[in-house]
Coordinates of C-alpha atoms in Angstrom, one line a residue:
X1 CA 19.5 62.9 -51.1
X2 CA 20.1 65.4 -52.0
X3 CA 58.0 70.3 -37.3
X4 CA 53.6 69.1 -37.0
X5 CA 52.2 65.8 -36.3
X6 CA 48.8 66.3 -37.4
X7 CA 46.6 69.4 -38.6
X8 CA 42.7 72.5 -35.7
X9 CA 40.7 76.4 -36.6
X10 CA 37.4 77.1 -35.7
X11 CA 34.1 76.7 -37.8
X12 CA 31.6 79.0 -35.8
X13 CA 28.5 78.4 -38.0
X14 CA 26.9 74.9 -37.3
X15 CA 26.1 72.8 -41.1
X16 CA 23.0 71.2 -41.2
X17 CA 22.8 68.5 -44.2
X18 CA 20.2 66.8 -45.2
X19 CA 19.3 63.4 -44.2
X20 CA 17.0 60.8 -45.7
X21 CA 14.2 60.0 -44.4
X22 CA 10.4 58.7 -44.6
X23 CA 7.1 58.5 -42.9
X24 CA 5.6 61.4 -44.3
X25 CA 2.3 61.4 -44.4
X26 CA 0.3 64.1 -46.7
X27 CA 1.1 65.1 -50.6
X28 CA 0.8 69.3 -49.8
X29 CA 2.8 70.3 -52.6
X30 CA 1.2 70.7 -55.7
X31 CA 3.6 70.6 -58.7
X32 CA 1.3 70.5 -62.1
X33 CA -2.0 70.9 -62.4
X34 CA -4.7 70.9 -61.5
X35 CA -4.0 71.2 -57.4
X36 CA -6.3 68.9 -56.3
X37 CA -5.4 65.7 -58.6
X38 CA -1.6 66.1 -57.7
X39 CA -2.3 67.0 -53.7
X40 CA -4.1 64.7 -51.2
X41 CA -4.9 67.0 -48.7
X42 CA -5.5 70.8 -47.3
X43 CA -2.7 71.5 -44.6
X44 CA -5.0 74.3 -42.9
X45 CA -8.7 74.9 -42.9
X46 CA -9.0 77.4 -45.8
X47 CA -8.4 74.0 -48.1
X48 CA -4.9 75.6 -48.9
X49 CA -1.9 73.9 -49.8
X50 CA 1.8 74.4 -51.2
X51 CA 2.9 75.0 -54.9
X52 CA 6.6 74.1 -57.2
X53 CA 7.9 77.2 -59.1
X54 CA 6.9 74.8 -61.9
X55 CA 3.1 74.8 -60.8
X56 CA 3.2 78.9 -60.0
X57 CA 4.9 79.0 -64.0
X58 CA 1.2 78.0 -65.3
X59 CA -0.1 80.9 -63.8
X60 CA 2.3 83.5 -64.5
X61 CA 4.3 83.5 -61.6
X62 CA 7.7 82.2 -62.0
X63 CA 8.9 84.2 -59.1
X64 CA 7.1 82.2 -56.6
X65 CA 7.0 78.7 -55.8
X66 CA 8.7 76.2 -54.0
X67 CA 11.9 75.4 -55.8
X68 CA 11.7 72.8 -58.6
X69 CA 14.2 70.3 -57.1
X70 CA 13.0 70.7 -53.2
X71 CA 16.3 71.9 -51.8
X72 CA 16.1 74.7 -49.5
X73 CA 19.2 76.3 -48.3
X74 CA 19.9 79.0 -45.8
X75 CA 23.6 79.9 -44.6
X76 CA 24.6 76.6 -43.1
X77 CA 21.6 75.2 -43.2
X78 CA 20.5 72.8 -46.3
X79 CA 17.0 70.7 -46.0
X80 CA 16.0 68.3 -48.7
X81 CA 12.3 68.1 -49.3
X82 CA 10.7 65.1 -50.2
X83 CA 9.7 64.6 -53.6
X84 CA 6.3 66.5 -55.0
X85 CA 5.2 63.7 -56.2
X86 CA 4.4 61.5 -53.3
X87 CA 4.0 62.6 -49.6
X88 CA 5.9 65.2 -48.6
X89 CA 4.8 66.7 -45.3
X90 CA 4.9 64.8 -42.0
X91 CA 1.2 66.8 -41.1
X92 CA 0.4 66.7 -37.7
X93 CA -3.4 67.2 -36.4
X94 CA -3.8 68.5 -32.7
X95 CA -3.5 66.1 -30.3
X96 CA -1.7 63.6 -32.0
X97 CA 2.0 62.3 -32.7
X98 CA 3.4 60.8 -35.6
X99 CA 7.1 60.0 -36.8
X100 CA 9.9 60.6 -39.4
X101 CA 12.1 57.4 -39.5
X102 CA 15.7 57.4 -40.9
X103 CA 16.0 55.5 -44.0
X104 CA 20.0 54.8 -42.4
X105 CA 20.3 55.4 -38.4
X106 CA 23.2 57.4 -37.6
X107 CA 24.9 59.4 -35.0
X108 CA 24.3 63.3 -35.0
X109 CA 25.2 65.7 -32.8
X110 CA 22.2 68.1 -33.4
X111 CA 19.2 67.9 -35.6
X112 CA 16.9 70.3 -37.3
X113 CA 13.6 70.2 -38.3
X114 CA 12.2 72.0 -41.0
X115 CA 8.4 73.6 -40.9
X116 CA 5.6 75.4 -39.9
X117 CA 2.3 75.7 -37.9
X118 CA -1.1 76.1 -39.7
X119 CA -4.1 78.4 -37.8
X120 CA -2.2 79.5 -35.6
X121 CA 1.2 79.1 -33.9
X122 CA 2.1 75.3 -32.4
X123 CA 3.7 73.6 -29.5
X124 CA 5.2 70.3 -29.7
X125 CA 6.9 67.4 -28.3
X126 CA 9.8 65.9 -29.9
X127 CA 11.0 62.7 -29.1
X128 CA 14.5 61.3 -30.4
X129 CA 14.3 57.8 -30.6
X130 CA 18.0 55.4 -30.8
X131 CA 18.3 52.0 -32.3
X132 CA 19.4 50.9 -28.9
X133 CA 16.1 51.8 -27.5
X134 CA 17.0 54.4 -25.3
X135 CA 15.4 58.1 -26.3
X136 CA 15.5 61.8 -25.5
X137 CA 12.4 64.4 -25.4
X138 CA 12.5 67.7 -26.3
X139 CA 9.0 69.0 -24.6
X140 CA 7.7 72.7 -25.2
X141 CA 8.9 73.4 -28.2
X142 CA 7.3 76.2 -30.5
X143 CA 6.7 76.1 -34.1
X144 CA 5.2 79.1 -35.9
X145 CA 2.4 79.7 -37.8
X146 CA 3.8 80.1 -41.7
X147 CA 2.7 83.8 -41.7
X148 CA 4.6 84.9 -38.5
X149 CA 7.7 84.1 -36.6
X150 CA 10.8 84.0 -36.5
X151 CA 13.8 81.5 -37.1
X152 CA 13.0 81.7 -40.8
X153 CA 14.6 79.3 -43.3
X154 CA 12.4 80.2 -46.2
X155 CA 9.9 82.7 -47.3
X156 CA 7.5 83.8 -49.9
X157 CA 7.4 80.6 -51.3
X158 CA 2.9 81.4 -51.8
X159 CA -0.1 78.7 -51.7
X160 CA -2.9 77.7 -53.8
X161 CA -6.4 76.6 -52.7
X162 CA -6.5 73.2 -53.4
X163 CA -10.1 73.5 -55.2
X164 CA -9.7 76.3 -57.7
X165 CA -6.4 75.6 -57.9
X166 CA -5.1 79.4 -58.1
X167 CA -1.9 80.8 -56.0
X168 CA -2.9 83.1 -53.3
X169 CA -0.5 85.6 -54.0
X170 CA -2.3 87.0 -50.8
X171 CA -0.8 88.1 -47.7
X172 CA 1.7 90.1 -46.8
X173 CA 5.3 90.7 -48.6
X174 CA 7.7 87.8 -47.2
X175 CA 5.1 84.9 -46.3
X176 CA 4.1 82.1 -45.9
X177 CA 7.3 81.2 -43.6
X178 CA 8.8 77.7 -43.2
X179 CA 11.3 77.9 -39.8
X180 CA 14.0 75.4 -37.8
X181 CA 13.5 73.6 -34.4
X182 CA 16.8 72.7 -33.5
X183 CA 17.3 69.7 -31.4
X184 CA 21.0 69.2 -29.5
X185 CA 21.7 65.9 -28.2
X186 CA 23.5 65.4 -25.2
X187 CA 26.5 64.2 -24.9
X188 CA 26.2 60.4 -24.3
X189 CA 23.6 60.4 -26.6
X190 CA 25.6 62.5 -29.3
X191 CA 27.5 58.9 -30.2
X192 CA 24.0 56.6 -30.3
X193 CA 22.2 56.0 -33.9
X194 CA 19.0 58.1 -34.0
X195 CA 16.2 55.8 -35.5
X196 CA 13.4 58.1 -35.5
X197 CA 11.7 61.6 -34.3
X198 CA 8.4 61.2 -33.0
X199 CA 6.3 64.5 -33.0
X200 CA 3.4 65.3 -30.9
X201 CA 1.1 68.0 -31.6
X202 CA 0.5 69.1 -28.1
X203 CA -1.8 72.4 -29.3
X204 CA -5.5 72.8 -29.4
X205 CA -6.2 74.5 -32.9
X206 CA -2.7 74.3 -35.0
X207 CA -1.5 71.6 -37.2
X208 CA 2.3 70.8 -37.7
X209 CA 3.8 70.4 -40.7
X210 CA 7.3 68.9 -40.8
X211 CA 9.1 69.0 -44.1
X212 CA 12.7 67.9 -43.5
X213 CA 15.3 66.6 -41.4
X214 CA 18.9 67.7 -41.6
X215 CA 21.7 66.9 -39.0
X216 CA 25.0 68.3 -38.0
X217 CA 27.9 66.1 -38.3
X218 CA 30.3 64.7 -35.6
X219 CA 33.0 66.8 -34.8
X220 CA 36.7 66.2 -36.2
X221 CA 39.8 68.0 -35.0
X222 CA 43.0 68.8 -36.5
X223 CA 46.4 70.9 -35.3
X224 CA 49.3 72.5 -36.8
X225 CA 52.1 73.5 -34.2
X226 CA 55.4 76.2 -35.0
X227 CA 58.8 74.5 -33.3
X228 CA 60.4 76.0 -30.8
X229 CA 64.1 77.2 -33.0
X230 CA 66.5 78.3 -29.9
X231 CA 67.7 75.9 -26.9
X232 CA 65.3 76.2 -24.2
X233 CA 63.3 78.6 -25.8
X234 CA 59.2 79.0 -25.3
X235 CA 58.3 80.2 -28.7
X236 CA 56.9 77.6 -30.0
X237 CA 53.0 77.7 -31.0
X238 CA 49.9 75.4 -31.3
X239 CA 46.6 75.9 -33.1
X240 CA 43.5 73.5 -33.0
X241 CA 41.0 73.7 -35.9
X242 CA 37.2 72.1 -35.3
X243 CA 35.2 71.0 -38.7
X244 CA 31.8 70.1 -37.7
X245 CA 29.9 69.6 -34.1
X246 CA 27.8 72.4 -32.4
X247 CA 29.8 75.6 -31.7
X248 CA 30.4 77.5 -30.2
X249 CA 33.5 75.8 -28.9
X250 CA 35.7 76.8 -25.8
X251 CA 39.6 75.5 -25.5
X252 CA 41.7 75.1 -22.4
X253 CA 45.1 74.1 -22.3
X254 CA 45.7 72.5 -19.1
X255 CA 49.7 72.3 -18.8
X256 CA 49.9 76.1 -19.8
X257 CA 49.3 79.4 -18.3
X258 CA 45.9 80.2 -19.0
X259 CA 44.9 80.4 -22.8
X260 CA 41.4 80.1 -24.0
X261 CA 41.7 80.3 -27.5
X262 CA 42.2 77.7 -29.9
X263 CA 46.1 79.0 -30.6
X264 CA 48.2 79.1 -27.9
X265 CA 51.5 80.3 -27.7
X266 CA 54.8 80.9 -26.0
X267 CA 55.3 76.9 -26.1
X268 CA 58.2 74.8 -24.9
X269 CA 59.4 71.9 -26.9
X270 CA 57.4 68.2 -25.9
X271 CA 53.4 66.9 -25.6
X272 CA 51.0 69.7 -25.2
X273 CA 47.3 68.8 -24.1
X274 CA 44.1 70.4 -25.1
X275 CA 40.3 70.4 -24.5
X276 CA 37.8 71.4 -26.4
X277 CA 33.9 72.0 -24.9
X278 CA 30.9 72.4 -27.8
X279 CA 27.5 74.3 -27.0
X280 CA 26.6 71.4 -25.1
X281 CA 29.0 70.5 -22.9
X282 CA 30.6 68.1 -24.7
X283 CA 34.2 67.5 -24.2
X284 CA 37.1 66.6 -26.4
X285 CA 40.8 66.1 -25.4
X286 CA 44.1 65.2 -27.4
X287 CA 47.0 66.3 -27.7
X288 CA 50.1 68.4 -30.1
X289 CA 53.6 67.4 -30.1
X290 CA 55.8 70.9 -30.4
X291 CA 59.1 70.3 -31.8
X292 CA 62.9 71.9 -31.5
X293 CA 64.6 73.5 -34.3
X294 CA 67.7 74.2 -33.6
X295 CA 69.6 76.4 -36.1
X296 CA 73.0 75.2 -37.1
X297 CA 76.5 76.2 -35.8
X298 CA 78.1 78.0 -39.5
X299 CA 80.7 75.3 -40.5
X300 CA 83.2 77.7 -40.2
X301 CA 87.5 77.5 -40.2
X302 CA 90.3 79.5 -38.9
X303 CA 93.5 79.6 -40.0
X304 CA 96.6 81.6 -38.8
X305 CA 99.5 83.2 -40.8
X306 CA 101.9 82.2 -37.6
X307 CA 100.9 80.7 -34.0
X308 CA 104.3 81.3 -32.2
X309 CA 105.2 84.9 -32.9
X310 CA 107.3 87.3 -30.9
X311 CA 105.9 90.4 -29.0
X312 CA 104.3 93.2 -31.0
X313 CA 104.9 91.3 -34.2
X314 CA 101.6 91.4 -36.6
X315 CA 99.7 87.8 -37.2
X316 CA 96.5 87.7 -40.1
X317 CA 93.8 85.6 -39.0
X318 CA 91.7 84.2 -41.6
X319 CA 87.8 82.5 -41.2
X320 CA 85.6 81.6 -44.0
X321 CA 82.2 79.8 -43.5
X322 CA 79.4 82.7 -43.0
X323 CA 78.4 85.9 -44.1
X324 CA 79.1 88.4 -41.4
X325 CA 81.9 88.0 -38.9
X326 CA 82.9 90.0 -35.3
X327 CA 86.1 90.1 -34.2
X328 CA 87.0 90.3 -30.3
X329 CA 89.5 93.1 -31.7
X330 CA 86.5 94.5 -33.5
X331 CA 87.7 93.1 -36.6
X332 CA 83.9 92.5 -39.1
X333 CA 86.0 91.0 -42.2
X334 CA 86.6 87.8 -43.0
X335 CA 90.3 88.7 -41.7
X336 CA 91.9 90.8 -39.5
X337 CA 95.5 91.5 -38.3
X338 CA 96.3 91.6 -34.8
X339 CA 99.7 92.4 -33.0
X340 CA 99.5 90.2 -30.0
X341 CA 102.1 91.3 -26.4
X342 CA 101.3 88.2 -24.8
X343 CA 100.2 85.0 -25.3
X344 CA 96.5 86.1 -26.6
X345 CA 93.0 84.3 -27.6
X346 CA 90.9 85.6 -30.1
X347 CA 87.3 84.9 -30.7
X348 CA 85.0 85.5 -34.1
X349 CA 81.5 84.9 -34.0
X350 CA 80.0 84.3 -37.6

């Protein structure tokens, strides 16, 4: 098959990766010849079925094919199909229900099913079924017929008859289709091992094919926070960054003034909280230490050339330390010379 604590951003496209699985049920995919020794059975009623680009080579048409090594891959979405040399399509007649098992149960947030309909566009049930015996239905779903729809993952991939063994190359530019049926768990059951799909074909004329399963991963968050660098200052800063889950994500900051992004800003030092909500609802809450910063006082000296000195007599004062200095007598060198009437204090700020 085929000063931070701890570091959040958003990922708005949802990854789908593959995920091993079995209970397929028909060899549609012919990948050397002829079609009907290396196929077991038609997938619609014009005895057609599905070809490798290795198979559509033979014939002159490299172009065309279903790739060699069965990995289809649109965006964020990646679907493994099953090896052309066994069965390969979970084919569904009308009426009846069949299942994909997972070879490993695990939790997903969201699943995707890869395929098509056959004569005609299909309805189906989907069932989710969890190792603890628990399960959630998906009921109404659509599936197109591979030469319309839309939610496309793949196209122009051709077919052969399964008797003469020759690609269509028939129909128009862009077909046959394969598309996704996306499935979003809820939230309890977001955390439960799926065990199986079970797909009913709930049409009257269509079949179903299902090649693939792939499943979004759990979500995992991360933050990065700016300090806050003056005493009792509010400039400090927060980000949270989600890999994985179902976006689209919303973020609240509950001891703040309302921010609904995933930075906020114009933070005081201490433990800021945060939620984060997926597409379904799901929440998420932790939490980001901001730090204080404090810049340092310049280590700097004064010295005097006299302390006690009589009235309008002249006095050098002398800093070192810093780069830039300001006298209270307006002074900006590192010295100045003042002529002091009375007993006098002078400031430098460096």
């Amino acid at each position: 098959s085929l000063s931070v604590l701890f570091t959040i951003g958003s990922t708005w496209g949802q990854v789908y990766s593959p995920i091993v699985t079995t209970g397929y049920t028909l060899d549609a995919v012919a990948e050397n010849t002829t079609a009907l020794s290396t196929t077991s059975g038609a997938i619609d009623g014009s005895n057609y079925v599905m070809y490798s680009s290795a198979y559509g080579a033979l014939y002159g048409g490299s172009a065309t094919g279903l790739p060699n090594n069965g990995l289809i891959a649109n965006g964020t979405r990646t679907y493994q199909l099953q090896s052309y040399t066994t069965t390969n399509v979970l084919f569904v007649p009308t009426l009846t229900s069949d299942s994909i098992i997972f070879t490993t149960p695990a939790p997903y947030p969201s699943l995707s099913l890869l395929g098509f309909a056959t004569e005609g566009s299909g309805t189906m049930n989907a069932k989710v079924r969890f190792t603890d015996g628990t399960t959630q239905l998906f009921s109404g779903l659509s599936l197109s017929d591979w030469f319309s729809g839309t939610n496309t993952v793949t196209t122009g991939f051709d077919r052969a008859n399964r008797t003469t063994g020759t690609p269509g190359y028939a129909g128009p530019a862009g077909n046959p289709k394969m598309y996704f049926v996306d499935l979003n768990l809820t939230c309890a059951n977001s955390v439960k091992n799926v065990q199986r799909i079970v797909i009913q074909n709930t049409g009257n004329n269509p079949r179903l094919c299902i090649m693939a399963v792939s499943g979004a991963l759990s979500p995992s968050f991360s933050t990065n926070s700016s300090p806050v660098t003056c005493s009792g200052g509010t400039n400090g800063s927060a980000t949270v960054t989600v890999n994985n889950g179902v976006p689209p994500f919303t973020y609240t900051w509950p001891n703040q003034a309302p921010q609904n992004s995933n930075i906020a800003t114009l933070l005081g030092p201490g433990t800021i909280n945060y939620t984060v909500t997926d597409a379904s609802s799901c929440t998420f809450t932790s939490s980001v230490v901001i730090s204080q910063s404090i810049i340092p006082t310049a280590p700097i000296t004064i010295t005097a050339s006299a302390l006690q000195v009589c009235s309008g007599n002249t006095v050098e004062l002398i800093t070192s330390g810093a780069n830039t200095y300001t006298w209270s007598n307006n002074g900006n060198s590192s010295s100045t010379t003042v002529t002091p009437v009375s007993n006098t204090l002078y400031n430098v700020v460096a």
